[in-house]
CSV table of C-alpha atoms in Angstrom, one decimal:
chain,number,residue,atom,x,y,z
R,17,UNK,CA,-19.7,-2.2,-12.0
R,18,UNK,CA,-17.9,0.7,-13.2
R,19,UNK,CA,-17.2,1.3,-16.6
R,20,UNK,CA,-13.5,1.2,-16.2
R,21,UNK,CA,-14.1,-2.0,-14.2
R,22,UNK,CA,-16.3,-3.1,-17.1
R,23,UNK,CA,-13.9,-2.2,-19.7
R,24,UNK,CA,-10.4,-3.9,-18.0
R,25,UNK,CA,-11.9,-6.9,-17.9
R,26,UNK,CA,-12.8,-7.4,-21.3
R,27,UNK,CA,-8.9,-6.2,-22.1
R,28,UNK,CA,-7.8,-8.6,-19.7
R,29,UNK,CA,-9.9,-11.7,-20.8
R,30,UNK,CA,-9.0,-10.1,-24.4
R,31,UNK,CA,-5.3,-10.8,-23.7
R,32,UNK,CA,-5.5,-14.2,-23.1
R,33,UNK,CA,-6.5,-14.8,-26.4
R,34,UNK,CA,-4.6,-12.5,-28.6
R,35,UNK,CA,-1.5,-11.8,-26.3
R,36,UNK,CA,-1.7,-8.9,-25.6
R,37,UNK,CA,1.5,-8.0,-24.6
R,38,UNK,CA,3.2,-10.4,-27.3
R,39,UNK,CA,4.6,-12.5,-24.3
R,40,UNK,CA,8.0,-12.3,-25.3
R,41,UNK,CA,10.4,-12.4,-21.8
R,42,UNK,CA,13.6,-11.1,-22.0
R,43,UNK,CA,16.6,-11.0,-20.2
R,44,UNK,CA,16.5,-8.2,-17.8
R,45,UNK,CA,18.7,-5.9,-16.2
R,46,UNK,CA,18.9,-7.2,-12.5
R,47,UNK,CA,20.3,-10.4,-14.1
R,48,UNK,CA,19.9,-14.1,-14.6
R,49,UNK,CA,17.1,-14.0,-12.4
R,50,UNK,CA,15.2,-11.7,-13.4
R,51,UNK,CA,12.9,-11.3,-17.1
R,52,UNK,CA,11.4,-8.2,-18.8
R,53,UNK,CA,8.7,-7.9,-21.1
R,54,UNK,CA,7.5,-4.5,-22.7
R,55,UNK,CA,4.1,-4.0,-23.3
R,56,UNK,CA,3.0,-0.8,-25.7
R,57,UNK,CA,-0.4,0.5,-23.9
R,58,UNK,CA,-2.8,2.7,-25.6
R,59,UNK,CA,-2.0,6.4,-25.7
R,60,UNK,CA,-3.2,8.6,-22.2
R,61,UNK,CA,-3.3,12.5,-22.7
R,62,UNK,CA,0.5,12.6,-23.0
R,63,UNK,CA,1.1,10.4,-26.1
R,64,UNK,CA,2.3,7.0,-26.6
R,65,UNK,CA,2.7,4.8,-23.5
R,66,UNK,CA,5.0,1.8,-22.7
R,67,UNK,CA,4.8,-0.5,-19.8
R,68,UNK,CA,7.2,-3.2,-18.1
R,69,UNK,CA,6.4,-6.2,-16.3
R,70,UNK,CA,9.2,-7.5,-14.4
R,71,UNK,CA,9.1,-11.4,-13.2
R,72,UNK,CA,11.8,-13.6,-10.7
R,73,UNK,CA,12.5,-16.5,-12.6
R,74,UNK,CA,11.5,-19.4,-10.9
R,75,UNK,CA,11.5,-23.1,-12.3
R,76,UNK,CA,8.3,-25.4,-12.8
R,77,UNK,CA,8.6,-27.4,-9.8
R,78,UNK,CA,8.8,-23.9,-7.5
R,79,UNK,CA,5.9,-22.2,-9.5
R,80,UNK,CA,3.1,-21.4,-6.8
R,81,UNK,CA,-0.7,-20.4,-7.4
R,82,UNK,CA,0.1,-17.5,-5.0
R,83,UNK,CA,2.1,-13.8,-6.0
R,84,UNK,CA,3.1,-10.5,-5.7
R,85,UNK,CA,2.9,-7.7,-7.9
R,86,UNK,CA,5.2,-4.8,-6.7
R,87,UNK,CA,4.5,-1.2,-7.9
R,88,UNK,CA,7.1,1.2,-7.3
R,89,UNK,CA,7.0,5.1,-6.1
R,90,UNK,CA,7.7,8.3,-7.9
R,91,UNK,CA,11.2,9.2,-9.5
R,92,UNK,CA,12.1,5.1,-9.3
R,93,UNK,CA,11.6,2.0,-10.5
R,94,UNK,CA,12.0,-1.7,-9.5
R,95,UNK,CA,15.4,-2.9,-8.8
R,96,UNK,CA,15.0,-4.8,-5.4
R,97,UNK,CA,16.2,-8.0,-6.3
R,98,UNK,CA,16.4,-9.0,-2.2
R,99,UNK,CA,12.7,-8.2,-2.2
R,100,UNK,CA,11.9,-11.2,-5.0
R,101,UNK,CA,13.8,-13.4,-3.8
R,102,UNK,CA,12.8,-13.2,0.0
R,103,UNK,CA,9.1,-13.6,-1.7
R,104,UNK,CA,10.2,-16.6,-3.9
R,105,UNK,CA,11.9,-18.3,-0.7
R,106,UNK,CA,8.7,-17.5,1.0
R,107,UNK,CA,6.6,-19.1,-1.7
R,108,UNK,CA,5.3,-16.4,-3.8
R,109,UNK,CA,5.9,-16.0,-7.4
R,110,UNK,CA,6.9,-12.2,-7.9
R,111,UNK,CA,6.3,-9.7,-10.6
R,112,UNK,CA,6.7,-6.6,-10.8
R,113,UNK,CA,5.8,-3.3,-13.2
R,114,UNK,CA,8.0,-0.5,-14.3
R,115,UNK,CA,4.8,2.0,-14.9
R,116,UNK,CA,5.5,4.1,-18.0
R,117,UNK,CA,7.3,6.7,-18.8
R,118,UNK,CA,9.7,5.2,-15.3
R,119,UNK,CA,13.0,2.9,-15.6
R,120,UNK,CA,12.5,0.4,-17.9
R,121,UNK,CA,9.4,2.1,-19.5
R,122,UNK,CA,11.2,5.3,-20.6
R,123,UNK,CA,11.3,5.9,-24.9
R,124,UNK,CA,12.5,9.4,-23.6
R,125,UNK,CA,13.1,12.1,-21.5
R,126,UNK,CA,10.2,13.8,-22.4
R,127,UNK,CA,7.3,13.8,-19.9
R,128,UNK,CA,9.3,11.6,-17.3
R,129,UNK,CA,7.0,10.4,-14.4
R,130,UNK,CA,4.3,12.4,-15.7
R,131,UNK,CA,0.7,11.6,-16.0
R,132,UNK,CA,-2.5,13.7,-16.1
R,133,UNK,CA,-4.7,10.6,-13.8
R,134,UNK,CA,-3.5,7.6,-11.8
R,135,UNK,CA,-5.9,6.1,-13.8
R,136,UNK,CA,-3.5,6.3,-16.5
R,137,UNK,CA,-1.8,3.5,-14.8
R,138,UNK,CA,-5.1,0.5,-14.6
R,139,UNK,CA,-3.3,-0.9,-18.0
R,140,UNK,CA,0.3,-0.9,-16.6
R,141,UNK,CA,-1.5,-2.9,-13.8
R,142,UNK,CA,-4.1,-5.1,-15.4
R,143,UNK,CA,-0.9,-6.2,-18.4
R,144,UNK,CA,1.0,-7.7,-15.4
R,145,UNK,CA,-1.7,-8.9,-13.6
R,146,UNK,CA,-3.0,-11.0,-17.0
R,147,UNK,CA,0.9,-12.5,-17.2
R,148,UNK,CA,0.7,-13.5,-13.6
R,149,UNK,CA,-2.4,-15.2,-14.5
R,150,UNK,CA,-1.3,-16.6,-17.6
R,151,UNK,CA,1.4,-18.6,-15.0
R,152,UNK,CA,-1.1,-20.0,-13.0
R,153,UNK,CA,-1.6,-17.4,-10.3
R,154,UNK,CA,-4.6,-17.0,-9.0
R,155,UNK,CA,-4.3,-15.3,-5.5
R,156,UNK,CA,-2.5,-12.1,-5.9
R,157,UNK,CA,-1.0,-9.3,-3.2
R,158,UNK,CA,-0.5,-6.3,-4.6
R,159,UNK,CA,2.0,-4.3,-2.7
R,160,UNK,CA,3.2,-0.5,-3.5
R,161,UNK,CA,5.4,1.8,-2.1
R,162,UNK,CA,4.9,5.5,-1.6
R,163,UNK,CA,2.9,7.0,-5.0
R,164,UNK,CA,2.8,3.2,-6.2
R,165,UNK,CA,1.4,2.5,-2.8
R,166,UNK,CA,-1.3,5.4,-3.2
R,167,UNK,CA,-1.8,4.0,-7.4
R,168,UNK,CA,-2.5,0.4,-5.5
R,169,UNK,CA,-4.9,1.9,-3.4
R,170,UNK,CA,-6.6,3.9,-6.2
R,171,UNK,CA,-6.6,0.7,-8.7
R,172,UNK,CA,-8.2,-2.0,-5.5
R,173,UNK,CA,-10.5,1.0,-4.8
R,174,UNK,CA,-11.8,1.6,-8.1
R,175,UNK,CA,-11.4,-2.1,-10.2
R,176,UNK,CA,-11.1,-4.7,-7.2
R,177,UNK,CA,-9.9,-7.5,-9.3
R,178,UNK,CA,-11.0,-11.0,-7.8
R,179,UNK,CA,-7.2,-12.5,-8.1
R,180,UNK,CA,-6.2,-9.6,-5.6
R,181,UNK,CA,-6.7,-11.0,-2.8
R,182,UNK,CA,-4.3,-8.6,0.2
R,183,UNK,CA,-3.0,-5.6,-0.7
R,184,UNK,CA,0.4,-4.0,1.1
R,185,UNK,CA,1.5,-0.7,1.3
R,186,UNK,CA,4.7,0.1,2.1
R,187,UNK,CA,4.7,4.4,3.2
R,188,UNK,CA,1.7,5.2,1.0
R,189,UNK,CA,1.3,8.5,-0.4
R,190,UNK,CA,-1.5,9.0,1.0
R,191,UNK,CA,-1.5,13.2,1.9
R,192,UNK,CA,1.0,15.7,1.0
R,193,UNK,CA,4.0,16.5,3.0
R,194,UNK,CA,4.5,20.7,2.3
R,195,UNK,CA,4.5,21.9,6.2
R,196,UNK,CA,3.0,25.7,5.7
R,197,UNK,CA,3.3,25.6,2.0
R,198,UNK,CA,0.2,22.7,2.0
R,199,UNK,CA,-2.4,24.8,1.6
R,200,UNK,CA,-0.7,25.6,-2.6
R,201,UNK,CA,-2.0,22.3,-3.4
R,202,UNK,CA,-5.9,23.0,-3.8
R,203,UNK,CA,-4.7,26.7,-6.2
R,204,UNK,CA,-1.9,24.5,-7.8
R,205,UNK,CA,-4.4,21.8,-8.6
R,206,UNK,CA,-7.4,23.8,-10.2
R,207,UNK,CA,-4.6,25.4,-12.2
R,208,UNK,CA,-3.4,21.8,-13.4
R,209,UNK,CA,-7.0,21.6,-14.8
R,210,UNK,CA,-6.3,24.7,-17.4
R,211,UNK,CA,-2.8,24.6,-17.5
R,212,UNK,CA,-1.6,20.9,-16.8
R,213,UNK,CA,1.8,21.0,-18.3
R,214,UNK,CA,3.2,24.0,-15.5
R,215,UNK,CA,6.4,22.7,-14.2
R,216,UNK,CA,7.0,23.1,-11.0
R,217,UNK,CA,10.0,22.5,-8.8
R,218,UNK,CA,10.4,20.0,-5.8
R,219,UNK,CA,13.7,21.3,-4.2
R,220,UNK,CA,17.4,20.3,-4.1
R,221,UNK,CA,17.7,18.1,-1.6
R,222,UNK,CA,19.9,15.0,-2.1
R,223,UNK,CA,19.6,13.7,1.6
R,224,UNK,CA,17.2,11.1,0.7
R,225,UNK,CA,19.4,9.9,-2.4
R,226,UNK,CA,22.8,10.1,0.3
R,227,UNK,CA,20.6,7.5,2.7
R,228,UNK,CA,20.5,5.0,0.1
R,229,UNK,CA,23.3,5.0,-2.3
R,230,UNK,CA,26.3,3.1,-1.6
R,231,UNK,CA,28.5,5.7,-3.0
R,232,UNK,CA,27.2,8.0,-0.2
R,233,UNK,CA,25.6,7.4,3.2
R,234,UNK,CA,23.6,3.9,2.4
R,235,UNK,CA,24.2,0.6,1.2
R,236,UNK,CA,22.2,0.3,-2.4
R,237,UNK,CA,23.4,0.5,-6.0
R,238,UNK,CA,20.9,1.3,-8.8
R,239,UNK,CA,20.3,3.6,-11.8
R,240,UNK,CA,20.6,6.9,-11.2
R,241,UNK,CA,19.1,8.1,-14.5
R,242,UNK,CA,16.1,6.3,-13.4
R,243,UNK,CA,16.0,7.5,-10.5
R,244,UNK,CA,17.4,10.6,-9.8
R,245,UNK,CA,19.4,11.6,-6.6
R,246,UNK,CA,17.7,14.6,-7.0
R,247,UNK,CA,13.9,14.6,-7.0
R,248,UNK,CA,12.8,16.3,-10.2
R,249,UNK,CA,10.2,19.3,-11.4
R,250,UNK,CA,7.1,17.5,-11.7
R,251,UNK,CA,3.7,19.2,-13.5
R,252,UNK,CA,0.8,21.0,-12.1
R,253,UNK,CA,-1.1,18.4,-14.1
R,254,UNK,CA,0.8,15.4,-12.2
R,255,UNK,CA,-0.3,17.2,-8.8
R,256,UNK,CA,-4.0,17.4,-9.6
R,257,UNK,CA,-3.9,13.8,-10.6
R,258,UNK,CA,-2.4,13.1,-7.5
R,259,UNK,CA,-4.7,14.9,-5.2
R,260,UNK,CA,-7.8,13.5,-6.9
R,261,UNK,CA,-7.0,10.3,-6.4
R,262,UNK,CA,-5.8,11.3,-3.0
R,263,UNK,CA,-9.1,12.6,-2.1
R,264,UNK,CA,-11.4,10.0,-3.5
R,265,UNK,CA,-9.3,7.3,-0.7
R,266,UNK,CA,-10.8,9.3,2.1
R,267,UNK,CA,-13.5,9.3,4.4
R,268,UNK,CA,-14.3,5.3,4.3
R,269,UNK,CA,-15.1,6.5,0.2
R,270,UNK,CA,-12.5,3.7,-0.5
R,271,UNK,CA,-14.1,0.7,0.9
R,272,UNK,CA,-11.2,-1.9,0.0
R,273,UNK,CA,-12.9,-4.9,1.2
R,274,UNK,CA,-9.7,-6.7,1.2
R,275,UNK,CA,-6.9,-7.2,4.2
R,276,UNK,CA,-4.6,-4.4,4.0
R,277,UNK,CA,-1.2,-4.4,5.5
R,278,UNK,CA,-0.1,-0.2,5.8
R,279,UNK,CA,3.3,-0.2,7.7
R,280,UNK,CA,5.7,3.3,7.9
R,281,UNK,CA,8.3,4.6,9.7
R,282,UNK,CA,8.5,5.1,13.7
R,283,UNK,CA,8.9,9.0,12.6
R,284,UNK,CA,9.8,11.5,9.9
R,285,UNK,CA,12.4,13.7,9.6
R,286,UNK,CA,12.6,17.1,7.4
R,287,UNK,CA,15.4,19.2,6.0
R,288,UNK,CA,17.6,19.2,2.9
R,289,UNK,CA,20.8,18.6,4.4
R,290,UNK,CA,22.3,14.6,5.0
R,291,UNK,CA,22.5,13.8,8.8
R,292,UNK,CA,22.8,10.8,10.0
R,293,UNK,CA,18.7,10.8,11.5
R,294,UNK,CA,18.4,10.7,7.8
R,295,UNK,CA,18.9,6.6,7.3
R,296,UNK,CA,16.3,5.7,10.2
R,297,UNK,CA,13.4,7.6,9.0
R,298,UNK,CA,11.1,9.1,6.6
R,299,UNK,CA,12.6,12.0,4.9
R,300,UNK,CA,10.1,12.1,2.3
R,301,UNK,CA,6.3,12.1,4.3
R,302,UNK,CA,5.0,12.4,7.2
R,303,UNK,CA,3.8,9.1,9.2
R,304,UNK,CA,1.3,10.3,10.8
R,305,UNK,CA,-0.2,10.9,7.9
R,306,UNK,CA,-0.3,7.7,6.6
R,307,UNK,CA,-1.4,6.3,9.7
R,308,UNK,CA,-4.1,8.6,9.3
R,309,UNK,CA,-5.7,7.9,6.0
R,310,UNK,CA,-4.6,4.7,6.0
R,311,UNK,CA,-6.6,3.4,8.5
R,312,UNK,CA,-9.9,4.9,6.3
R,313,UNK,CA,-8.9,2.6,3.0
R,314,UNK,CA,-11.3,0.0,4.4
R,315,UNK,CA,-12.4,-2.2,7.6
R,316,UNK,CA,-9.6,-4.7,7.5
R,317,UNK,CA,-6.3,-2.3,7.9
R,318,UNK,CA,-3.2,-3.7,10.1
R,319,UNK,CA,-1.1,-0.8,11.1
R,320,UNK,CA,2.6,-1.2,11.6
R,321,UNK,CA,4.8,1.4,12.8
R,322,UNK,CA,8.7,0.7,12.1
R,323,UNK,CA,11.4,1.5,14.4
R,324,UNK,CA,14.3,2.5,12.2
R,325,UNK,CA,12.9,2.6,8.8
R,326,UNK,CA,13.3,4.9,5.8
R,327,UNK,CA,10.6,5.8,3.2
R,328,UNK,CA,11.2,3.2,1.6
R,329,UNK,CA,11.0,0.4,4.4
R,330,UNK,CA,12.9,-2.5,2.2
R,331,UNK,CA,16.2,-0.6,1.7
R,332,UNK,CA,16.6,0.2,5.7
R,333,UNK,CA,19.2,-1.0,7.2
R,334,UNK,CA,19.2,-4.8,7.4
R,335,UNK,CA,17.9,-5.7,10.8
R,336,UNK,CA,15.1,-3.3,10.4
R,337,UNK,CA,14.4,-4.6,6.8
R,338,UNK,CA,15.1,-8.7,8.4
R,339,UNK,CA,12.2,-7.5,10.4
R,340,UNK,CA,9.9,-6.1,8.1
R,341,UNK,CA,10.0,-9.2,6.1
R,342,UNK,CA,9.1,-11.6,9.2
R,343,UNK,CA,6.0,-9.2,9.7
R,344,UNK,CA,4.9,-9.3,6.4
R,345,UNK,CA,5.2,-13.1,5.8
R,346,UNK,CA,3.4,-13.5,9.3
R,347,UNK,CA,0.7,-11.0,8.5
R,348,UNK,CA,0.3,-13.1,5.4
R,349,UNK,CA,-0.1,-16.8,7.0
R,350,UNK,CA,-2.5,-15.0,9.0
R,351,UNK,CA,-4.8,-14.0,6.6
R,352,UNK,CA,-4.8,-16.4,4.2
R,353,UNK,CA,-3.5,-19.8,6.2
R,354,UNK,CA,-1.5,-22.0,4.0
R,355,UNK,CA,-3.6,-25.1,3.2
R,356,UNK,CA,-1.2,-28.4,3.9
C-alpha cells in the first residue's frame, strides 16, 4: 500500500466521524434537483483549496446502494443535469465534484484550473466519495471526461478504492494533441520543474465553444465564466503535472484491475475556425490516441468508438448521445448483473 493510499484512508474513515466536510447540502445552481456542498481541503503548492461535491436529489424510497461520481475536464465544470437524471432513472445515485479552483470551487481568479500534480486532486475525490458512502453507497463508477477522465485514471491507478467498482472514461486525456509542435512538451515540462508558474498560451479558437452553446452552433446553456468559450493560458507547471501522470498510465504501469468502459469519437477534427464537421467530432484530441493508451489502463478495457460524437460525448447531438447512454447502461448490466 502506498503511502498516499495509506494516508486517504485514514482521512476518509476520519470523516465519518468528525464530518469532514461539515455535511451541510445546499441548494445548488442547476436547481431543485440538484445540492452542493463545499468542502475546504488542505493547502496544495498553490494555497488554499476548495472542493464541491455535487449530488441529484433523490428521495428515500429511490436511494440505491449503487453510484456515479462524475469528474469533469479542463476549463469546465459539471452542469449536465440530463446526465444525472438518465443515471437516477437508470438506478444510480449521482454525485458529482467541481475540483478546485473550477466552477463552483473558484474563491478567485487567481490560479484558475491550475495545479502543480493530479495528485492534488485524491481529496477533491476521496470528500465525495466519503458523502456517497455516508448515503449508503457502496458500489461506485467513477466516470471522467477528458483531463477528469485522465485524473480518474491516475486516482483508480494510484489509490484503487474498494467502493469503485467500474470506472468510465468518456475521451480521456490520455496523450497530447500538438501535431508538430508535440515534441515542446518533454522542454516545456522540465522547465515546469524550475519555473512552474510560466504561462503559456493555448490558442484562440472558439470552434469548440460555437459546437456547444446554444447561442451559437449547439444546443447547451451554461456558465461561461466557468467555462470559457475560449480555452485559457494554462502554466508550465500544469503541463508537467499533466504529462507525469500521463506517463505513469502507460505501458500496462497502470494495472486498473477494474472493468473500464473508454468510448471517443469516430474521428477528430483540427482547425480554429467553426465548420459544421465541428459538432460530430473531436475538436479537442485525437482518437486514436485514446484508443491507444486506453486500451494499456489494464486487462478489462471495452473500447467504443462513436459515430457522431464531440469531445465531450454527452453534449452530442441527441441521437448520438440517446445512444451513448443505452451503451453505457448495457455495458453496465453486463458487468455487474443486477441481482433481482
Amino acid at each position: 500500500m502506498n503511502l498516499y493510499k495509506a494516508l486517504s484512508l485514514i482521512l476518509m474513515h476520519v470523516a465519518w466521524g468528525v464530518g469532514l466536510a461539515q455535511t451541510q447540502w445546499k441548494p445548488d445552481v442547476l436547481g431543485n434537483d440538484f445540492e452542493m456542498l463545499t468542502v475546504k481541503q488542505p493547502a496544495d503548492d498553490l494555497g488554499a483549496a476548495t472542493s464541491t461535491v455535487i449530488r441529484y436529489r433523490v428521495s428515500q424510497a429511490r436511494q440505491m446502494k449503487r453510484g456515479v461520481l462524475y469528474i469533469h475536464g479542463f476549463n469546465d465544470y459539471f452542469f449536465q443535469a440530463e446526465m444525472a437524471r438518465e443515471f437516477v432513472d437508470h438506478g444510480y445515485q449521482f454525485y458529482a465534484v467541481d475540483l478546485r479552483r473550477y466552477g463552483r470551487s473558484m474563491t478567485s481568479t487567481e490560479h484558475r484550473f491550475d495545479v502543480r500534480s493530479l495528485r492534488d486532486y485524491f481529496p477533491d475525490i476521496d470528500s465525495a466519495l466519503v458523502e456517497m458512502e455516508r448515503a449508503g453507497i457502496d458500489d461506485i463508477t467513477l466516470m471522467g471526461h477528458s483531463t477528469g477522465g485522465l485524473i480518474a485514471a491516475y486516482y483508480e491507478s494510484q489509490v484503487h478504492p474498494a467502493v469503485v467498482k467500474n470506472l468510465i472514461l468518456n475521451s480521456p486525456f490520455l496523450d497530447w494533441n500538438l501535431g508538430s509542435k508535440e515534441w515542446l512538451i518533454p522542454v516545456v515540462s522540465l522547465w515546469g520543474k524550475w519555473f512552474p508558474g510560466t504561462t503559456i498560451s493555448q490558442g484562440a479558437s472558439t470552434a469548440y465553444s460555437e459546437s456547444l452553446l446554444s447561442s451559437a452552433h449547439g444546443e447547451w446553456t451554461y456558465n461561461t465564466g466557468w467555462k470559457l468559450t475560449q480555452s485559457p493560458d494554462v502554466t508550465a507547471g500544469w503541463i508537467r503535472a499533466i504529462t507525469l501522470a500521463q506517463k505513469s498510465l502507460r505501458d500496462g504501469r497502470a494495472n486498473i484491475q477494474i472493468p473500464i468502459l473508454l468510448m471517443h469519437s469516430a474521428q477528430s477534427i483540427s482547425g480554429g475556425e467553426w465548420t459544421p464537421d465541428h459538432n460530430r467530432a473531436d475538436g479537442v484530441l485525437d482518437v486514436a490516441d485514446i484508443r491507444k493508451y486506453g486500451l494499456e489502463l489494464g486487462p478489462r478495457v471495452t473500447s467504443v468508438r462513436v459515430n457522431g460524437g464531440l469531445h465531450d460525448l454527452m453534449l452530442s447531438a441527441p441521437a448520438v448521445r440517446n445512444a451513448v447512454y443505452d451503451y453505457i447502461f448495457n455495458w453496465l448490466n453486463r458487468v455487474e448483473p443486477r441481482v433481482a
